[in-house]
Amino acid sequence: MQHPTSVPVRLEPIHHAVGVLAPLWTSWTLETLCERGHLRSQQLASALPWLNMPTLHQVLVRMQSSGLLIKPERGCYAVSRLGQDARPVHRALASWHARHYEARATSWKGPDRVEDALARLRGRGAVEVLTALEQHGPLRPGALREAAGMATGSFHYRTRQLLDDGLVTRLGPEEHFAYDLTPAARGLGAVYAELHVWGRRSQTNDTTTQSHQHSAEANLARAARQSSLTAAATTRSFSHPPEPLQARSHARSTRPPAVPLPRLHRHAGLLRARRTLPPDLPAQVPQGPPDKRAPQHPPGRLP
């Protein structure tokens, strides 16, 4: 018998639902906001004192991106419609956990039961192994691995985890004996049904959100193009008209002649201005005072 090696289509909503609801503190945050309504970050931190602010901020951001929370106003969080629809899933998980794990968790609260139940189903390949055993009955390790479509290392790790969680059992002491479902795993029918319904709704919500985001980006791009066109038209409308050619030529003819600036030369690290005299003017030699002049001697006589 040929077993499928890929995840059946009907399991994809279950995987999606478990992936969104299983992360730690998601159930506690949803239940707290459902009971108390809109809360700010500080109020939510007071309601969940075991979470520090950085961890709480990460949880809130992740849940908002998953569509479980909304922000009706700045700094305030509330449960979205999708988050409200997850409450039947929580009730089914808590009821299943209390029915099959009551002896080991007598003092657990509802959110603790939900998170522990989801942690048992969250592992990669867990749902595939349980579904294969439900469809085909007890299977030996090789046949079960083929039916679940898993690699050898992942399969052995996951089956050991399922044995520890009490969801599968081995029909013999040796590893080559067949695996079968436990009563706890056989009671997951209602849980699977709720997870499947909510997972499909969440996938539809993700598709709608992505389409809205694409529409918003398209609107922003369209508005930017219109704004650029309007800015260009406005610039052309209010720019100065070009100056007539005659006015430009007249202004050029009446402009005073430019005065040449002295040329600057560098000498001994200093800047000096060398001024040149017009060629038609003789150079004037400065004369000193009379007493400083050179002595006059009669011609033909030397001093």
mmCIF file with all atom_site columns, C-alpha atoms in Angstrom, residues 86-236:
data_model
loop_
_atom_site.group_PDB
_atom_site.id
_atom_site.type_symbol
_atom_site.label_atom_id
_atom_site.label_alt_id
_atom_site.label_comp_id
_atom_site.label_asym_id
_atom_site.label_entity_id
_atom_site.label_seq_id
_atom_site.pdbx_PDB_ins_code
_atom_site.Cartn_x
_atom_site.Cartn_y
_atom_site.Cartn_z
_atom_site.occupancy
_atom_site.B_iso_or_equiv
_atom_site.pdbx_formal_charge
_atom_site.auth_seq_id
_atom_site.auth_comp_id
_atom_site.auth_asym_id
_atom_site.auth_atom_id
_atom_site.pdbx_PDB_model_num
ATOM 1   C CA . ALA A 1 86  ? -10.414 30.831 19.375  1.00 0.00 ? 86  ALA A CA 1
ATOM 2   C CA . ARG A 1 87  ? -12.234 30.386 22.687  1.00 0.00 ? 87  ARG A CA 1
ATOM 3   C CA . PRO A 1 88  ? -14.059 27.182 21.541  1.00 0.00 ? 88  PRO A CA 1
ATOM 4   C CA . VAL A 1 89  ? -10.651 25.749 20.643  1.00 0.00 ? 89  VAL A CA 1
ATOM 5   C CA . HIS A 1 90  ? -9.399  26.601 24.131  1.00 0.00 ? 90  HIS A CA 1
ATOM 6   C CA . ARG A 1 91  ? -12.409 24.975 25.754  1.00 0.00 ? 91  ARG A CA 1
ATOM 7   C CA . ALA A 1 92  ? -11.959 21.772 23.735  1.00 0.00 ? 92  ALA A CA 1
ATOM 8   C CA . LEU A 1 93  ? -8.245  21.609 24.565  1.00 0.00 ? 93  LEU A CA 1
ATOM 9   C CA . ALA A 1 94  ? -8.776  22.308 28.274  1.00 0.00 ? 94  ALA A CA 1
ATOM 10  C CA . SER A 1 95  ? -11.533 19.704 28.487  1.00 0.00 ? 95  SER A CA 1
ATOM 11  C CA . TRP A 1 96  ? -9.440  17.070 26.717  1.00 0.00 ? 96  TRP A CA 1
ATOM 12  C CA . HIS A 1 97  ? -6.433  17.799 28.937  1.00 0.00 ? 97  HIS A CA 1
ATOM 13  C CA . ALA A 1 98  ? -8.490  17.661 32.150  1.00 0.00 ? 98  ALA A CA 1
ATOM 14  C CA . ARG A 1 99  ? -10.054 14.354 31.099  1.00 0.00 ? 99  ARG A CA 1
ATOM 15  C CA . HIS A 1 100 ? -6.807  12.548 30.262  1.00 0.00 ? 100 HIS A CA 1
ATOM 16  C CA . TYR A 1 101 ? -4.172  14.272 32.396  1.00 0.00 ? 101 TYR A CA 1
ATOM 17  C CA . GLU A 1 102 ? -6.104  15.122 35.558  1.00 0.00 ? 102 GLU A CA 1
ATOM 18  C CA . ALA A 1 103 ? -3.943  12.930 37.769  1.00 0.00 ? 103 ALA A CA 1
ATOM 19  C CA . ARG A 1 104 ? -0.791  14.797 36.788  1.00 0.00 ? 104 ARG A CA 1
ATOM 20  C CA . ALA A 1 105 ? -2.262  18.309 36.678  1.00 0.00 ? 105 ALA A CA 1
ATOM 21  C CA . THR A 1 106 ? -4.835  18.642 39.433  1.00 0.00 ? 106 THR A CA 1
ATOM 22  C CA . SER A 1 107 ? -4.053  22.276 40.206  1.00 0.00 ? 107 SER A CA 1
ATOM 23  C CA . TRP A 1 108 ? -3.635  23.610 36.681  1.00 0.00 ? 108 TRP A CA 1
ATOM 24  C CA . LYS A 1 109 ? -5.768  26.450 35.403  1.00 0.00 ? 109 LYS A CA 1
ATOM 25  C CA . GLY A 1 110 ? -7.462  26.605 32.038  1.00 0.00 ? 110 GLY A CA 1
ATOM 26  C CA . PRO A 1 111 ? -4.724  28.488 30.133  1.00 0.00 ? 111 PRO A CA 1
ATOM 27  C CA . ASP A 1 112 ? -2.091  26.143 31.559  1.00 0.00 ? 112 ASP A CA 1
ATOM 28  C CA . ARG A 1 113 ? -4.021  23.136 30.286  1.00 0.00 ? 113 ARG A CA 1
ATOM 29  C CA . VAL A 1 114 ? -4.453  24.731 26.871  1.00 0.00 ? 114 VAL A CA 1
ATOM 30  C CA . GLU A 1 115 ? -0.770  25.497 26.483  1.00 0.00 ? 115 GLU A CA 1
ATOM 31  C CA . ASP A 1 116 ? 0.302   22.047 27.690  1.00 0.00 ? 116 ASP A CA 1
ATOM 32  C CA . ALA A 1 117 ? -2.132  20.356 25.295  1.00 0.00 ? 117 ALA A CA 1
ATOM 33  C CA . LEU A 1 118 ? -0.918  22.453 22.365  1.00 0.00 ? 118 LEU A CA 1
ATOM 34  C CA . ALA A 1 119 ? 2.701   21.739 23.283  1.00 0.00 ? 119 ALA A CA 1
ATOM 35  C CA . ARG A 1 120 ? 1.988   18.000 22.881  1.00 0.00 ? 120 ARG A CA 1
ATOM 36  C CA . LEU A 1 121 ? 0.637   18.589 19.369  1.00 0.00 ? 121 LEU A CA 1
ATOM 37  C CA . ARG A 1 122 ? 3.069   21.274 18.272  1.00 0.00 ? 122 ARG A CA 1
ATOM 38  C CA . GLY A 1 123 ? 6.074   19.131 17.417  1.00 0.00 ? 123 GLY A CA 1
ATOM 39  C CA . ARG A 1 124 ? 6.848   18.673 13.753  1.00 0.00 ? 124 ARG A CA 1
ATOM 40  C CA . GLY A 1 125 ? 5.357   15.392 12.565  1.00 0.00 ? 125 GLY A CA 1
ATOM 41  C CA . ALA A 1 126 ? 3.208   14.791 15.650  1.00 0.00 ? 126 ALA A CA 1
ATOM 42  C CA . VAL A 1 127 ? -0.100  15.294 13.853  1.00 0.00 ? 127 VAL A CA 1
ATOM 43  C CA . GLU A 1 128 ? 1.101   13.203 10.879  1.00 0.00 ? 128 GLU A CA 1
ATOM 44  C CA . VAL A 1 129 ? 2.050   10.254 13.113  1.00 0.00 ? 129 VAL A CA 1
ATOM 45  C CA . LEU A 1 130 ? -1.236  10.391 15.032  1.00 0.00 ? 130 LEU A CA 1
ATOM 46  C CA . THR A 1 131 ? -3.258  10.696 11.823  1.00 0.00 ? 131 THR A CA 1
ATOM 47  C CA . ALA A 1 132 ? -1.455  7.748  10.199  1.00 0.00 ? 132 ALA A CA 1
ATOM 48  C CA . LEU A 1 133 ? -2.139  5.540  13.227  1.00 0.00 ? 133 LEU A CA 1
ATOM 49  C CA . GLU A 1 134 ? -5.764  6.640  13.256  1.00 0.00 ? 134 GLU A CA 1
ATOM 50  C CA . GLN A 1 135 ? -6.216  5.797  9.569   1.00 0.00 ? 135 GLN A CA 1
ATOM 51  C CA . HIS A 1 136 ? -4.212  2.543  9.344   1.00 0.00 ? 136 HIS A CA 1
ATOM 52  C CA . GLY A 1 137 ? -4.214  1.180  12.888  1.00 0.00 ? 137 GLY A CA 1
ATOM 53  C CA . PRO A 1 138 ? -1.056  -0.226 14.519  1.00 0.00 ? 138 PRO A CA 1
ATOM 54  C CA . LEU A 1 139 ? 2.011   0.137  12.283  1.00 0.00 ? 139 LEU A CA 1
ATOM 55  C CA . ARG A 1 140 ? 5.611   -0.937 12.555  1.00 0.00 ? 140 ARG A CA 1
ATOM 56  C CA . PRO A 1 141 ? 8.199   1.837  12.647  1.00 0.00 ? 141 PRO A CA 1
ATOM 57  C CA . GLY A 1 142 ? 9.126   1.619  8.956   1.00 0.00 ? 142 GLY A CA 1
ATOM 58  C CA . ALA A 1 143 ? 5.533   1.621  7.731   1.00 0.00 ? 143 ALA A CA 1
ATOM 59  C CA . LEU A 1 144 ? 4.584   4.379  10.158  1.00 0.00 ? 144 LEU A CA 1
ATOM 60  C CA . ARG A 1 145 ? 7.510   6.560  9.078   1.00 0.00 ? 145 ARG A CA 1
ATOM 61  C CA . GLU A 1 146 ? 6.546   6.073  5.432   1.00 0.00 ? 146 GLU A CA 1
ATOM 62  C CA . ALA A 1 147 ? 2.892   6.854  6.125   1.00 0.00 ? 147 ALA A CA 1
ATOM 63  C CA . ALA A 1 148 ? 3.822   10.012 8.050   1.00 0.00 ? 148 ALA A CA 1
ATOM 64  C CA . GLY A 1 149 ? 6.289   11.096 5.357   1.00 0.00 ? 149 GLY A CA 1
ATOM 65  C CA . MET A 1 150 ? 9.125   11.815 7.770   1.00 0.00 ? 150 MET A CA 1
ATOM 66  C CA . ALA A 1 151 ? 12.883  11.440 7.738   1.00 0.00 ? 151 ALA A CA 1
ATOM 67  C CA . THR A 1 152 ? 14.393  8.694  9.886   1.00 0.00 ? 152 THR A CA 1
ATOM 68  C CA . GLY A 1 153 ? 15.973  10.971 12.505  1.00 0.00 ? 153 GLY A CA 1
ATOM 69  C CA . SER A 1 154 ? 12.901  13.190 12.852  1.00 0.00 ? 154 SER A CA 1
ATOM 70  C CA . PHE A 1 155 ? 10.646  10.151 13.083  1.00 0.00 ? 155 PHE A CA 1
ATOM 71  C CA . HIS A 1 156 ? 12.574  8.519  15.940  1.00 0.00 ? 156 HIS A CA 1
ATOM 72  C CA . TYR A 1 157 ? 12.763  11.795 17.862  1.00 0.00 ? 157 TYR A CA 1
ATOM 73  C CA . ARG A 1 158 ? 9.037   12.484 17.438  1.00 0.00 ? 158 ARG A CA 1
ATOM 74  C CA . THR A 1 159 ? 7.911   8.963  18.379  1.00 0.00 ? 159 THR A CA 1
ATOM 75  C CA . ARG A 1 160 ? 9.965   9.124  21.574  1.00 0.00 ? 160 ARG A CA 1
ATOM 76  C CA . GLN A 1 161 ? 8.336   12.455 22.381  1.00 0.00 ? 161 GLN A CA 1
ATOM 77  C CA . LEU A 1 162 ? 4.867   11.071 21.708  1.00 0.00 ? 162 LEU A CA 1
ATOM 78  C CA . LEU A 1 163 ? 5.622   8.093  23.955  1.00 0.00 ? 163 LEU A CA 1
ATOM 79  C CA . ASP A 1 164 ? 6.641   10.451 26.775  1.00 0.00 ? 164 ASP A CA 1
ATOM 80  C CA . ASP A 1 165 ? 3.509   12.585 26.242  1.00 0.00 ? 165 ASP A CA 1
ATOM 81  C CA . GLY A 1 166 ? 1.239   9.551  26.484  1.00 0.00 ? 166 GLY A CA 1
ATOM 82  C CA . LEU A 1 167 ? -0.183  9.809  22.967  1.00 0.00 ? 167 LEU A CA 1
ATOM 83  C CA . VAL A 1 168 ? 1.264   6.617  21.441  1.00 0.00 ? 168 VAL A CA 1
ATOM 84  C CA . THR A 1 169 ? 2.276   3.277  22.849  1.00 0.00 ? 169 THR A CA 1
ATOM 85  C CA . ARG A 1 170 ? 4.482   0.449  21.607  1.00 0.00 ? 170 ARG A CA 1
ATOM 86  C CA . LEU A 1 171 ? 2.976   -3.030 21.372  1.00 0.00 ? 171 LEU A CA 1
ATOM 87  C CA . GLY A 1 172 ? 6.127   -4.681 22.670  1.00 0.00 ? 172 GLY A CA 1
ATOM 88  C CA . PRO A 1 173 ? 9.356   -3.970 24.517  1.00 0.00 ? 173 PRO A CA 1
ATOM 89  C CA . GLU A 1 174 ? 11.582  -3.772 21.471  1.00 0.00 ? 174 GLU A CA 1
ATOM 90  C CA . GLU A 1 175 ? 11.866  -0.867 19.058  1.00 0.00 ? 175 GLU A CA 1
ATOM 91  C CA . HIS A 1 176 ? 10.763  -2.919 16.067  1.00 0.00 ? 176 HIS A CA 1
ATOM 92  C CA . PHE A 1 177 ? 7.316   -3.542 17.581  1.00 0.00 ? 177 PHE A CA 1
ATOM 93  C CA . ALA A 1 178 ? 4.337   -1.689 16.164  1.00 0.00 ? 178 ALA A CA 1
ATOM 94  C CA . TYR A 1 179 ? 3.015   1.621  17.470  1.00 0.00 ? 179 TYR A CA 1
ATOM 95  C CA . ASP A 1 180 ? -0.594  2.331  18.364  1.00 0.00 ? 180 ASP A CA 1
ATOM 96  C CA . LEU A 1 181 ? -2.688  5.206  19.734  1.00 0.00 ? 181 LEU A CA 1
ATOM 97  C CA . THR A 1 182 ? -3.433  5.626  23.438  1.00 0.00 ? 182 THR A CA 1
ATOM 98  C CA . PRO A 1 183 ? -6.916  6.483  24.762  1.00 0.00 ? 183 PRO A CA 1
ATOM 99  C CA . ALA A 1 184 ? -5.792  10.124 25.110  1.00 0.00 ? 184 ALA A CA 1
ATOM 100 C CA . ALA A 1 185 ? -4.874  10.289 21.432  1.00 0.00 ? 185 ALA A CA 1
ATOM 101 C CA . ARG A 1 186 ? -8.148  8.609  20.413  1.00 0.00 ? 186 ARG A CA 1
ATOM 102 C CA . GLY A 1 187 ? -10.017 11.343 22.271  1.00 0.00 ? 187 GLY A CA 1
ATOM 103 C CA . LEU A 1 188 ? -8.553  14.129 20.108  1.00 0.00 ? 188 LEU A CA 1
ATOM 104 C CA . GLY A 1 189 ? -11.429 14.056 17.605  1.00 0.00 ? 189 GLY A CA 1
ATOM 105 C CA . ALA A 1 190 ? -13.243 17.094 19.027  1.00 0.00 ? 190 ALA A CA 1
ATOM 106 C CA . VAL A 1 191 ? -9.982  18.979 19.385  1.00 0.00 ? 191 VAL A CA 1
ATOM 107 C CA . TYR A 1 192 ? -9.033  18.302 15.762  1.00 0.00 ? 192 TYR A CA 1
ATOM 108 C CA . ALA A 1 193 ? -12.440 19.468 14.591  1.00 0.00 ? 193 ALA A CA 1
ATOM 109 C CA . GLU A 1 194 ? -12.172 22.803 16.428  1.00 0.00 ? 194 GLU A CA 1
ATOM 110 C CA . LEU A 1 195 ? -8.590  23.329 15.299  1.00 0.00 ? 195 LEU A CA 1
ATOM 111 C CA . HIS A 1 196 ? -9.543  22.614 11.681  1.00 0.00 ? 196 HIS A CA 1
ATOM 112 C CA . VAL A 1 197 ? -12.441 25.110 11.685  1.00 0.00 ? 197 VAL A CA 1
ATOM 113 C CA . TRP A 1 198 ? -10.454 27.861 13.368  1.00 0.00 ? 198 TRP A CA 1
ATOM 114 C CA . GLY A 1 199 ? -7.372  27.206 11.223  1.00 0.00 ? 199 GLY A CA 1
ATOM 115 C CA . ARG A 1 200 ? -9.329  27.693 8.011   1.00 0.00 ? 200 ARG A CA 1
ATOM 116 C CA . ARG A 1 201 ? -10.777 30.910 9.379   1.00 0.00 ? 201 ARG A CA 1
ATOM 117 C CA . SER A 1 202 ? -7.327  32.134 10.344  1.00 0.00 ? 202 SER A CA 1
ATOM 118 C CA . GLN A 1 203 ? -5.910  31.305 6.920   1.00 0.00 ? 203 GLN A CA 1
ATOM 119 C CA . THR A 1 204 ? -8.757  33.250 5.292   1.00 0.00 ? 204 THR A CA 1
ATOM 120 C CA . ASN A 1 205 ? -8.063  36.167 7.609   1.00 0.00 ? 205 ASN A CA 1
ATOM 121 C CA . ASP A 1 206 ? -4.367  36.109 6.645   1.00 0.00 ? 206 ASP A CA 1
ATOM 122 C CA . THR A 1 207 ? -5.272  36.157 2.948   1.00 0.00 ? 207 THR A CA 1
ATOM 123 C CA . THR A 1 208 ? -7.658  39.064 3.483   1.00 0.00 ? 208 THR A CA 1
ATOM 124 C CA . THR A 1 209 ? -5.065  40.959 5.496   1.00 0.00 ? 209 THR A CA 1
ATOM 125 C CA . GLN A 1 210 ? -2.446  40.489 2.800   1.00 0.00 ? 210 GLN A CA 1
ATOM 126 C CA . SER A 1 211 ? -4.869  41.692 0.117   1.00 0.00 ? 211 SER A CA 1
ATOM 127 C CA . HIS A 1 212 ? -5.686  44.752 2.247   1.00 0.00 ? 212 HIS A CA 1
ATOM 128 C CA . GLN A 1 213 ? -1.985  45.438 2.683   1.00 0.00 ? 213 GLN A CA 1
ATOM 129 C CA . HIS A 1 214 ? -1.406  45.162 -1.070  1.00 0.00 ? 214 HIS A CA 1
ATOM 130 C CA . SER A 1 215 ? -4.371  47.478 -1.689  1.00 0.00 ? 215 SER A CA 1
ATOM 131 C CA . ALA A 1 216 ? -3.045  49.984 0.856   1.00 0.00 ? 216 ALA A CA 1
ATOM 132 C CA . GLU A 1 217 ? 0.415   49.893 -0.742  1.00 0.00 ? 217 GLU A CA 1
ATOM 133 C CA . ALA A 1 218 ? -1.138  50.395 -4.172  1.00 0.00 ? 218 ALA A CA 1
ATOM 134 C CA . ASN A 1 219 ? -3.168  53.349 -2.866  1.00 0.00 ? 219 ASN A CA 1
ATOM 135 C CA . LEU A 1 220 ? -0.069  54.895 -1.322  1.00 0.00 ? 220 LEU A CA 1
ATOM 136 C CA . ALA A 1 221 ? 1.866   54.486 -4.560  1.00 0.00 ? 221 ALA A CA 1
ATOM 137 C CA . ARG A 1 222 ? -1.008  56.003 -6.550  1.00 0.00 ? 222 ARG A CA 1
ATOM 138 C CA . ALA A 1 223 ? -1.233  58.927 -4.132  1.00 0.00 ? 223 ALA A CA 1
ATOM 139 C CA . ALA A 1 224 ? 2.535   59.460 -4.377  1.00 0.00 ? 224 ALA A CA 1
ATOM 140 C CA . ARG A 1 225 ? 2.368   59.539 -8.181  1.00 0.00 ? 225 ARG A CA 1
ATOM 141 C CA . GLN A 1 226 ? -0.516  61.998 -8.132  1.00 0.00 ? 226 GLN A CA 1
ATOM 142 C CA . SER A 1 227 ? 1.305   64.142 -5.584  1.00 0.00 ? 227 SER A CA 1
ATOM 143 C CA . SER A 1 228 ? 4.426   64.230 -7.758  1.00 0.00 ? 228 SER A CA 1
ATOM 144 C CA . LEU A 1 229 ? 2.401   65.180 -10.839 1.00 0.00 ? 229 LEU A CA 1
ATOM 145 C CA . THR A 1 230 ? 0.575   67.892 -8.912  1.00 0.00 ? 230 THR A CA 1
ATOM 146 C CA . ALA A 1 231 ? 3.847   69.235 -7.529  1.00 0.00 ? 231 ALA A CA 1
ATOM 147 C CA . ALA A 1 232 ? 5.339   69.376 -11.013 1.00 0.00 ? 232 ALA A CA 1
ATOM 148 C CA . ALA A 1 233 ? 2.282   71.183 -12.395 1.00 0.00 ? 233 ALA A CA 1
ATOM 149 C CA . THR A 1 234 ? 2.323   73.617 -9.498  1.00 0.00 ? 234 THR A CA 1
ATOM 150 C CA . THR A 1 235 ? 5.988   74.344 -10.024 1.00 0.00 ? 235 THR A CA 1
ATOM 151 C CA . ARG A 1 236 ? 5.415   75.076 -13.698 1.00 0.00 ? 236 ARG A CA 1
#
